[in-house]
Coordinates of C-alpha atoms and ligand atoms in Angstrom, one line a residue:
M1 CA 4.0 34.4 10.3
Q2 CA 5.3 35.7 7.0
K3 CA 6.3 33.0 4.5
Y4 CA 9.1 33.4 2.0
E5 CA 8.3 32.3 -1.4
N6 CA 11.8 31.9 -2.7
S7 CA 13.2 29.0 -0.8
K8 CA 14.3 26.5 -3.3
I9 CA 15.3 22.9 -4.0
I10 CA 17.4 22.6 -7.1
L11 CA 18.2 19.3 -8.9
I12 CA 21.6 19.1 -10.6
N13 CA 22.7 16.4 -13.1
H14 CA 19.6 14.3 -12.7
K15 CA 15.9 14.8 -13.2
E16 CA 14.3 12.8 -10.3
T17 CA 11.6 15.3 -9.7
A18 CA 9.0 12.7 -8.6
A19 CA 11.3 11.4 -5.8
V20 CA 11.9 15.0 -4.6
A21 CA 8.2 15.9 -4.9
D22 CA 7.3 12.9 -2.7
V23 CA 9.6 14.2 0.1
V24 CA 8.6 17.8 -0.4
R25 CA 5.0 16.9 -0.1
Q26 CA 5.4 15.6 3.5
Y27 CA 6.9 18.9 4.7
F28 CA 5.4 21.6 2.4
G29 CA 2.5 20.1 0.5
N30 CA 1.9 19.3 -3.1
I31 CA 4.5 21.5 -5.0
Q32 CA 5.3 20.9 -8.6
P33 CA 8.7 21.9 -9.9
Q34 CA 9.4 24.4 -12.6
G35 CA 12.0 22.7 -14.7
M36 CA 14.4 21.3 -12.1
T37 CA 13.6 23.8 -9.4
F38 CA 11.0 23.5 -6.6
S39 CA 10.0 26.9 -5.2
I40 CA 9.0 26.4 -1.5
P41 CA 6.9 28.8 0.6
S42 CA 8.7 28.5 4.0
E43 CA 9.0 30.5 7.2
E44 CA 12.7 30.5 7.0
Y45 CA 14.7 31.0 3.9
F46 CA 16.8 28.1 2.6
I47 CA 18.2 26.6 -0.6
I48 CA 18.9 22.9 -1.0
S49 CA 20.8 21.6 -3.9
C50 CA 20.5 17.9 -4.7
S51 CA 23.2 17.0 -7.2
S52 CA 24.9 14.0 -8.7
S53 CA 28.6 14.1 -9.4
E54 CA 27.8 12.5 -12.8
I55 CA 25.1 13.3 -15.4
L56 CA 22.4 10.6 -15.0
L57 CA 20.1 10.5 -18.1
P58 CA 16.5 10.2 -17.0
D59 CA 15.6 7.7 -19.7
L60 CA 18.3 5.4 -18.6
I61 CA 17.4 5.6 -14.9
R62 CA 13.8 4.9 -15.8
K63 CA 14.7 1.8 -17.8
L64 CA 17.1 0.7 -15.1
M65 CA 14.4 0.9 -12.5
R66 CA 12.1 -1.2 -14.7
G67 CA 14.8 -3.8 -15.4
K68 CA 14.8 -2.9 -19.1
L69 CA 18.2 -1.5 -19.6
T70 CA 20.2 -3.1 -22.5
A71 CA 23.9 -4.0 -22.0
A72 CA 24.9 -1.1 -24.3
E73 CA 22.7 1.4 -22.3
K74 CA 24.2 0.1 -19.1
M75 CA 27.6 1.2 -20.3
K76 CA 26.3 4.8 -20.4
L77 CA 25.6 4.9 -16.7
P78 CA 28.4 5.2 -14.2
K79 CA 28.9 2.3 -11.8
T80 CA 28.8 4.7 -8.9
F81 CA 28.6 8.4 -8.4
E82 CA 28.4 10.8 -5.5
L83 CA 25.1 12.1 -4.4
I84 CA 25.6 15.5 -2.8
I85 CA 23.0 17.5 -0.9
T86 CA 23.8 20.9 0.4
L87 CA 21.5 23.0 2.7
Q88 CA 22.2 26.7 2.8
N89 CA 20.2 28.7 5.4
N90 CA 20.6 31.6 7.8
A91 CA 22.6 29.4 10.1
G92 CA 25.2 28.6 7.4
K93 CA 25.8 25.6 5.1
R94 CA 25.5 21.9 5.7
L95 CA 26.5 19.2 3.3
W96 CA 25.8 15.5 3.0
R97 CA 27.6 13.4 0.4
E98 CA 27.3 9.7 -0.2
E99 CA 28.6 7.2 -2.8
S100 CA 25.6 5.7 -4.6
K101 CA 24.8 3.2 -7.4
P102 CA 22.4 4.4 -10.1
V103 CA 19.9 1.8 -9.0
D104 CA 19.8 3.4 -5.5
L105 CA 19.5 6.9 -6.8
R106 CA 15.8 7.5 -6.0
R107 CA 16.0 5.8 -2.6
N108 CA 19.1 7.8 -1.6
I109 CA 17.7 11.1 -2.9
R110 CA 14.6 10.5 -0.7
R111 CA 16.6 9.6 2.3
L112 CA 19.2 12.4 2.2
L113 CA 16.5 15.0 1.3
H114 CA 14.6 13.9 4.3
V115 CA 17.7 14.4 6.5
A116 CA 18.2 17.9 5.1
L117 CA 14.5 18.9 5.4
S118 CA 14.2 17.5 8.9
E119 CA 17.2 19.6 9.8
Q120 CA 15.8 22.7 8.2
T121 CA 12.2 22.3 9.6
G122 CA 12.8 20.5 12.9
H123 CA 10.1 17.9 12.0
K124 CA 10.7 14.3 12.8
F125 CA 8.6 11.6 11.2
P126 CA 8.1 8.3 13.0
W127 CA 9.3 6.5 9.8
G128 CA 12.3 8.8 9.6
T129 CA 13.8 9.0 6.2
L130 CA 12.0 5.9 4.9
S131 CA 9.8 6.9 2.0
G132 CA 9.0 5.7 -1.5
V133 CA 10.2 2.2 -0.6
R134 CA 8.4 -0.8 1.0
P135 CA 9.6 -0.7 4.6
T136 CA 9.6 -4.4 5.0
Q137 CA 11.7 -4.8 1.9
V138 CA 14.3 -2.5 3.5
A139 CA 14.2 -4.4 6.8
L140 CA 14.7 -7.8 5.0
E141 CA 17.6 -6.4 3.0
I142 CA 19.2 -5.3 6.3
L143 CA 18.5 -8.6 8.0
D144 CA 19.9 -10.6 5.0
K145 CA 23.0 -8.3 4.9
N146 CA 23.6 -9.0 8.6
R147 CA 23.1 -12.7 8.0
S148 CA 25.8 -12.7 5.3
R149 CA 28.1 -10.8 7.6
L150 CA 27.5 -12.9 10.8
K151 CA 26.6 -16.4 9.6
P152 CA 27.1 -16.6 5.8
E153 CA 27.0 -20.4 6.0
L154 CA 23.3 -20.4 7.2
P155 CA 20.6 -20.9 4.5
A156 CA 18.5 -17.8 3.8
G157 CA 15.2 -19.4 4.9
L158 CA 16.2 -19.8 8.6
P159 CA 14.8 -17.4 11.2
Y160 CA 17.0 -14.4 12.0
S161 CA 19.0 -14.5 15.3
S162 CA 18.6 -12.0 18.0
D163 CA 22.1 -10.5 17.1
E164 CA 21.0 -10.1 13.5
K165 CA 17.8 -8.3 14.6
K166 CA 19.7 -6.1 17.1
M167 CA 22.0 -4.9 14.4
A168 CA 19.0 -4.3 12.1
L169 CA 17.3 -2.3 14.8
V170 CA 20.4 0.0 15.2
E171 CA 20.6 0.5 11.4
L172 CA 16.9 1.4 11.1
E173 CA 17.2 3.9 14.0
E174 CA 20.5 5.4 13.2
Y175 CA 20.8 5.3 9.4
W176 CA 17.1 5.5 8.4
K177 CA 16.1 7.6 11.5
V178 CA 13.1 5.3 12.1
S179 CA 11.6 5.6 15.7
Q180 CA 12.4 2.7 18.0
S181 CA 8.8 1.5 18.1
K182 CA 8.4 1.6 14.3
A183 CA 11.7 -0.2 13.9
K184 CA 10.5 -3.0 16.2
L185 CA 7.2 -3.2 14.4
L186 CA 8.9 -3.3 11.1
L187 CA 11.3 -6.1 12.0
E188 CA 8.5 -8.2 13.4
T189 CA 6.3 -7.6 10.4
A190 CA 9.1 -8.2 7.9
E191 CA 9.8 -11.6 9.5
A192 CA 6.1 -12.5 9.5
E193 CA 5.8 -11.5 5.8
K194 CA 8.8 -13.6 4.9
Q195 CA 7.3 -16.6 6.6
I196 CA 4.0 -16.1 4.9
L197 CA 5.7 -15.8 1.5
Q198 CA 7.3 -19.1 2.1
R199 CA 3.9 -20.6 1.4
V200 CA 4.2 -19.7 -2.3
D201 CA 6.6 -20.7 -4.9
P202 CA 6.6 -18.0 -7.6
E203 CA 9.3 -19.8 -9.6
A204 CA 7.1 -22.8 -9.9
G205 CA 4.3 -20.6 -11.3
D206 CA 2.3 -19.8 -8.1
Y207 CA 0.1 -16.8 -8.5
I208 CA -2.8 -15.0 -6.9
V209 CA -6.0 -13.6 -8.3
Y210 CA -7.8 -10.3 -7.7
V211 CA -11.4 -9.8 -8.8
G212 CA -12.7 -6.2 -8.6
L213 CA -16.2 -4.8 -8.5
P214 CA -15.9 -1.0 -8.4
F215 CA -19.4 -0.3 -7.0
C216 CA -20.4 0.8 -3.5
P217 CA -23.8 1.8 -2.1
T218 CA -22.5 5.4 -1.6
R219 CA -19.2 7.0 -1.7
C220 CA -17.2 7.5 1.5
N221 CA -15.8 11.0 1.8
Y222 CA -12.2 9.9 2.0
C223 CA -12.4 7.5 -1.0
S224 CA -10.4 8.2 -4.1
F225 CA -10.9 4.7 -5.7
I226 CA -12.7 4.4 -8.9
T227 CA -15.9 3.4 -7.2
E228 CA -19.3 4.0 -8.8
S229 CA -22.6 4.2 -6.9
A230 CA -24.3 0.8 -7.2
V231 CA -27.6 2.7 -7.1
S232 CA -27.1 5.4 -9.7
Q233 CA -25.0 3.2 -12.0
A234 CA -27.4 0.2 -11.6
K235 CA -27.8 0.0 -15.4
F236 CA -24.2 -1.0 -15.7
L237 CA -24.2 -3.7 -13.0
E238 CA -25.4 -6.7 -15.1
D239 CA -23.2 -5.7 -18.1
Y240 CA -20.2 -5.3 -15.8
V241 CA -20.7 -8.7 -14.1
A242 CA -21.0 -10.3 -17.5
A243 CA -17.8 -8.6 -18.6
V244 CA -15.9 -9.9 -15.6
I245 CA -17.2 -13.4 -16.1
T246 CA -16.1 -13.2 -19.8
E247 CA -12.7 -11.9 -18.7
A248 CA -12.3 -14.8 -16.2
K249 CA -13.3 -17.4 -18.7
G250 CA -11.0 -15.9 -21.4
I251 CA -8.0 -15.5 -19.2
F252 CA -8.2 -18.9 -17.5
Q253 CA -9.1 -20.9 -20.6
D254 CA -5.6 -22.3 -20.9
I255 CA -4.3 -22.0 -17.3
E256 CA -4.4 -25.2 -15.4
R257 CA -2.5 -24.4 -12.3
P258 CA -4.7 -23.2 -9.5
P259 CA -3.9 -19.9 -7.8
R260 CA -2.7 -19.8 -4.2
A261 CA -5.1 -17.1 -3.2
V262 CA -8.2 -15.4 -4.6
Y263 CA -9.5 -12.1 -3.4
F264 CA -12.9 -10.5 -4.4
G265 CA -12.6 -6.8 -3.6
G266 CA -13.8 -3.5 -4.9
G267 CA -15.5 -1.2 -4.2
T268 CA -17.8 -3.5 -2.4
P269 CA -18.7 -6.8 -4.2
T270 CA -21.6 -7.3 -1.8
S271 CA -23.3 -4.2 -3.1
L272 CA -24.8 -6.4 -5.9
E273 CA -28.3 -7.6 -5.2
E274 CA -28.5 -11.2 -3.9
N275 CA -29.2 -13.1 -7.1
L276 CA -26.7 -11.2 -9.2
F277 CA -24.1 -11.5 -6.4
D278 CA -24.6 -15.3 -6.2
Y279 CA -24.3 -15.5 -10.0
Y280 CA -21.2 -13.3 -10.1
I281 CA -19.1 -15.1 -7.5
N282 CA -20.0 -18.6 -8.7
E283 CA -19.4 -17.9 -12.4
V284 CA -16.1 -16.2 -11.8
L285 CA -14.9 -18.9 -9.4
A286 CA -16.0 -21.6 -11.9
A287 CA -13.6 -20.1 -14.4
I288 CA -10.6 -20.2 -12.1
P289 CA -8.8 -23.5 -11.7
D290 CA -9.8 -25.0 -8.3
A291 CA -7.8 -26.8 -5.7
D292 CA -8.1 -27.6 -2.0
G293 CA -6.8 -25.2 0.5
I294 CA -6.8 -22.0 -1.7
E295 CA -7.2 -18.9 0.4
C296 CA -10.4 -17.3 -0.8
T297 CA -11.4 -13.9 0.6
M298 CA -14.5 -11.9 0.2
E299 CA -14.3 -8.2 0.9
A300 CA -17.8 -7.6 2.2
G301 CA -16.5 -4.1 3.2
R302 CA -19.7 -2.2 3.8
P303 CA -21.7 -3.8 6.6
D304 CA -25.0 -2.4 5.2
T305 CA -24.6 -4.6 2.1
I306 CA -24.3 -7.9 4.0
T307 CA -27.4 -10.1 4.1
A308 CA -27.9 -13.6 5.4
A309 CA -28.5 -14.8 1.8
K310 CA -25.3 -13.2 0.5
L311 CA -23.3 -14.8 3.4
N312 CA -24.9 -18.1 2.5
S313 CA -23.7 -17.6 -1.1
I314 CA -20.2 -16.7 0.0
K315 CA -20.0 -19.7 2.3
K316 CA -21.3 -22.1 -0.3
A317 CA -19.0 -20.8 -3.0
G318 CA -16.1 -21.8 -0.8
F319 CA -14.8 -18.5 0.6
N320 CA -12.8 -19.1 3.8
K321 CA -12.1 -15.4 4.7
I322 CA -14.3 -12.4 4.9
C323 CA -13.7 -8.7 5.6
I324 CA -16.3 -6.6 7.4
N325 CA -15.0 -3.1 7.7
P326 CA -16.4 -0.8 10.3
Q327 CA -13.7 1.9 9.8
T328 CA -15.0 3.4 13.1
M329 CA -17.4 2.3 15.8
L330 CA -18.8 5.8 16.3
D331 CA -22.1 6.6 14.6
A332 CA -21.2 10.4 14.5
T333 CA -17.9 9.7 12.7
L334 CA -19.6 7.3 10.2
E335 CA -22.0 10.1 9.4
A336 CA -19.2 12.6 9.1
V337 CA -17.4 10.5 6.5
G338 CA -20.5 9.6 4.5
R339 CA -20.5 5.9 5.3
R340 CA -24.3 5.8 5.6
H341 CA -24.4 2.8 7.9
S342 CA -24.5 2.5 11.6
V343 CA -22.4 0.7 14.2
A344 CA -25.4 -1.5 14.8
D345 CA -25.1 -2.6 11.2
T346 CA -21.5 -3.6 11.7
V347 CA -22.3 -5.6 14.8
K348 CA -25.2 -7.3 13.1
A349 CA -23.1 -8.2 10.0
F350 CA -20.4 -9.6 12.2
E351 CA -22.8 -11.8 14.2
M352 CA -24.5 -13.0 11.0
S353 CA -21.1 -13.9 9.6
R354 CA -20.3 -16.0 12.6
Q355 CA -23.7 -17.7 12.4
A356 CA -23.0 -18.4 8.7
G357 CA -19.9 -20.3 9.8
F358 CA -17.1 -17.8 9.1
N359 CA -14.2 -18.3 11.5
D360 CA -11.7 -16.0 9.8
I361 CA -13.0 -12.5 9.8
N362 CA -10.9 -9.3 9.3
M363 CA -12.1 -5.9 10.3
D364 CA -10.6 -2.6 9.1
L365 CA -10.4 0.6 11.1
I366 CA -9.0 4.0 10.1
A367 CA -7.0 6.3 12.3
G368 CA -7.3 10.1 11.9
L369 CA -10.9 10.3 10.7
P370 CA -12.5 13.7 11.1
G371 CA -13.8 14.0 14.7
D372 CA -11.8 11.1 16.0
E373 CA -9.0 13.1 17.5
K374 CA -10.2 12.6 21.1
D375 CA -9.4 8.9 21.1
G376 CA -12.4 7.8 19.0
F377 CA -10.1 5.5 17.1
L378 CA -9.0 3.7 20.3
Y379 CA -12.6 3.4 21.5
S380 CA -13.5 1.9 18.1
L381 CA -10.6 -0.6 18.4
Q382 CA -11.7 -1.6 21.8
R383 CA -15.2 -2.4 20.5
V384 CA -13.8 -4.4 17.6
I385 CA -11.5 -6.3 19.9
E386 CA -14.5 -7.2 22.0
L387 CA -16.2 -8.6 18.9
G388 CA -13.2 -10.8 18.5
P389 CA -12.4 -11.0 14.7
E390 CA -9.4 -13.1 13.8
A391 CA -7.6 -10.2 12.1
V392 CA -7.7 -6.4 12.4
T393 CA -6.2 -4.0 9.9
L394 CA -5.3 -0.5 11.1
H395 CA -5.3 2.1 8.4
T396 CA -4.1 5.7 8.6
L397 CA -6.4 8.2 6.9
S398 CA -5.0 9.0 3.5
V399 CA -6.9 11.6 1.5
K400 CA -6.0 11.6 -2.1
R401 CA -7.0 13.8 -5.0
G402 CA -10.5 13.1 -6.1
A403 CA -11.9 12.3 -2.6
I404 CA -14.8 14.4 -1.4
L405 CA -12.7 15.3 1.7
D406 CA -10.2 16.8 -0.8
K407 CA -12.6 19.5 -1.8
D408 CA -10.8 22.1 0.2
D409 CA -7.5 20.8 -1.3
K410 CA -6.5 18.9 1.8
A411 CA -4.6 16.4 -0.4
S412 CA -2.3 19.3 -1.2
N413 CA -1.6 20.0 2.5
P414 CA 1.6 18.8 4.1
F415 CA 1.4 15.7 6.2
L416 CA 3.4 16.9 9.1
P417 CA 3.7 14.7 12.2
Q418 CA 0.7 15.0 14.5
I419 CA 1.6 13.9 18.0
W420 CA -2.0 12.7 18.9
L421 CA -2.3 10.6 15.8
I422 CA 1.1 9.0 16.2
R423 CA 0.3 8.2 19.8
Q424 CA -3.1 6.8 19.0
M425 CA -1.5 4.4 16.4
E426 CA 1.1 3.2 18.9
E427 CA -1.5 2.6 21.6
A428 CA -3.8 0.8 19.1
Q429 CA -1.0 -1.5 18.1
Q430 CA -0.2 -2.2 21.7
M431 CA -3.9 -2.9 22.4
L432 CA -3.9 -5.5 19.6
R433 CA -0.7 -7.1 20.9
S434 CA -2.2 -7.4 24.4
A435 CA -5.3 -9.0 22.9
G436 CA -3.2 -11.7 21.2
Y437 CA -2.8 -10.2 17.7
R438 CA 0.5 -10.1 15.9
P439 CA 1.5 -7.9 13.0
Y440 CA 1.9 -9.7 9.7
Y441 CA 1.9 -7.1 6.9
L442 CA 2.5 -3.5 6.6
Y443 CA 2.6 -0.8 3.9
R444 CA 2.6 2.9 3.6
Q445 CA 0.8 5.4 1.4
K446 CA 2.3 8.6 0.2
T447 CA -0.6 10.7 1.4
A448 CA -1.1 9.1 4.8
R449 CA -1.5 11.5 7.7
S450 CA 1.8 11.9 9.7
G451 CA 3.4 9.6 7.2
L452 CA 2.0 6.7 9.2
E453 CA 1.5 3.1 8.1
N454 CA -1.3 0.7 7.4
S455 CA -0.7 -2.6 9.3
G456 CA -2.5 -5.9 9.4
F457 CA -2.6 -7.8 12.7
S458 CA -3.8 -11.3 13.0
K459 CA -4.4 -14.1 15.5
N460 CA -3.8 -16.8 12.9
R461 CA -1.7 -17.2 9.8
G462 CA -2.6 -13.8 8.3
S463 CA -3.6 -13.2 4.8
L464 CA -1.4 -14.6 2.1
Y465 CA -3.2 -12.5 -0.5
N466 CA -2.4 -9.2 1.4
V467 CA 1.3 -10.1 1.7
A468 CA 1.8 -11.5 -1.8
M469 CA 0.0 -8.5 -3.4
M470 CA 2.3 -6.0 -1.7
S471 CA 5.4 -8.0 -2.2
D472 CA 6.2 -7.7 -5.9
E473 CA 7.4 -11.2 -5.8
V474 CA 4.3 -13.1 -6.9
T475 CA 2.4 -13.0 -10.2
V476 CA -1.0 -11.4 -9.9
I477 CA -3.9 -11.8 -12.3
G478 CA -6.3 -8.9 -11.9
L479 CA -9.9 -9.1 -13.3
G480 CA -12.4 -6.2 -13.5
S481 CA -12.2 -2.6 -14.4
G482 CA -9.0 -0.8 -13.2
A483 CA -7.5 -4.1 -12.0
T484 CA -3.8 -4.5 -12.3
S485 CA -2.1 -7.7 -13.4
K486 CA 1.6 -8.1 -12.8
V487 CA 4.3 -10.7 -13.7
I488 CA 7.7 -10.9 -12.1
C489 CA 10.6 -11.1 -14.5
N490 CA 14.2 -10.9 -13.4
N491 CA 13.1 -9.8 -9.9
M492 CA 11.2 -6.9 -11.4
A493 CA 7.4 -6.5 -11.6
D494 CA 5.9 -5.7 -14.9
R495 CA 2.3 -4.5 -15.0
I496 CA -0.7 -4.3 -17.3
Y497 CA -3.8 -2.3 -16.4
N498 CA -7.4 -2.9 -17.3
P499 CA -9.2 0.4 -18.3
K500 CA -10.7 2.2 -15.3
E501 CA -13.6 3.5 -17.1
L502 CA -16.6 1.1 -16.9
K503 CA -17.9 1.5 -20.4
M504 CA -14.5 1.1 -21.9
Y505 CA -13.9 -2.0 -19.8
I506 CA -17.2 -3.5 -20.9
E507 CA -16.9 -2.6 -24.6
R508 CA -13.3 -3.7 -25.0
I509 CA -13.4 -6.9 -23.0
K510 CA -12.3 -9.1 -25.9
L511 CA -9.2 -6.9 -26.7
I512 CA -8.4 -6.8 -23.0
I513 CA -8.4 -10.6 -22.7
E514 CA -6.3 -10.9 -25.8
Q515 CA -3.7 -8.4 -24.6
K516 CA -3.6 -9.9 -21.1
R517 CA -3.2 -13.5 -22.3
K518 CA -0.2 -12.4 -24.3
F519 CA 1.2 -10.5 -21.3
L520 CA 0.7 -13.5 -19.0
S521 CA 2.2 -16.0 -21.5
R522 CA 5.6 -14.7 -20.4
V523 CA 5.3 -16.4 -17.0
Ligands
SF4_601 S1 -16.4 1.3 0.9 FE1 -14.3 1.6 0.2 S2 -14.3 1.6 -2.0 FE2 -16.4 2.0 -1.3 S3 -16.6 4.2 -1.3 FE3 -16.0 3.5 0.8 S4 -13.7 3.6 0.8 FE4 -14.5 3.7 -1.4

């Protein structure tokens, strides 16, 4: 069918191109604006204008969103304004207008633009107009709002009543256009996340630690992380390990409070050879203040890197959670995505972990992998459930720029709803519930197929690290190249990033420590 090149989305009185691009990507692919205009190739001609009734200076909005607006600058922003979206097409003109506060500008642009584009294209996403915002945060905001309307006298920490939840369900479905099953999943997960976060006290100084090792044996086709091959980059491994240990010692030299959770991730930390791996985890852990009951997780993601000796090291070092990630339980799919390990490797790694005494194992699966359309994902999940890990995380394939699968520019393709994928994810979640797992954390990625979610299900208390990391409510100390550290000030997260480039990270480690100590001293 012929595509018009001259459909347009025009921004007026604001410059929130990133928020608009996020929504446009879902319907039409990766389109960059020229100035304040997006030119859209579409089968039917349309023009959307997205305007604010007041001029909103981009610098002020940026500062506002980072919590860095001065009192004088605040005066330059209107208290409220009207956000007006018009859609003009062959059928005529539609208009949506809503009073908005500047702090809600991006969120409201995304939501109303979704409404207009859904009307124009006929596409309905399972998450409706929710984008660019943490879904569980929205759910909790709605639940808290209902609490203050219905029972303002009740303390915030009490569980939500069925009336509060029913009202939230209606708002999610009618206002945010979220499908009923996603709205239910969201409310259940939001409550679970809230409960898990009650285990930490950020105001008292609770924090979590991430330690990254960006090496893997080979690169998975869908991976866009900054992973290096542990084989071809072997010359860097020892220097890298030494740098992380130096960083850990430097950062924690004057921190006495133990963290609430420690997570060794990557890449794949277990891609180090046995002796170096043992040295790495013990030296880093020795630098971190220790206390009983800390949640300590090892991401032993690639089953082909797990050996009995490494499991022994992990156990002896005090880790109480471990992740073994099959991604799929089909050998053909593993090969298609370049995982270079077999299903038998996964089963063996799982059994060895049990023998080593691990009783809290998470396994990750990905929905939407190439070749998995015919229910390969559900078959994989059934096999995983039969193994019986304590937690299962269901990811949706998300191909970003830089991934091998992106070679034909798939990351630029639109992520329109695919019925089979949406159905598979729903069935998978149902299978997990039937097997006794409950959702405990959830997040979405911009480039996920069909706009679907990643969700963690667990039979036990879930992972504090996973929830706290996503929450923007807890301070994070990140170690290793590319690791992010963040502190929470005035309910806003402020971040500092380690260099992604290995050589730079290793060479500048002293400066990195100095800068990060200064950054963390604000907590
Ligand atoms: S195991 Fe994970 S980090 Fe490593 S290449 Fe695959 S997707 Fe990337």
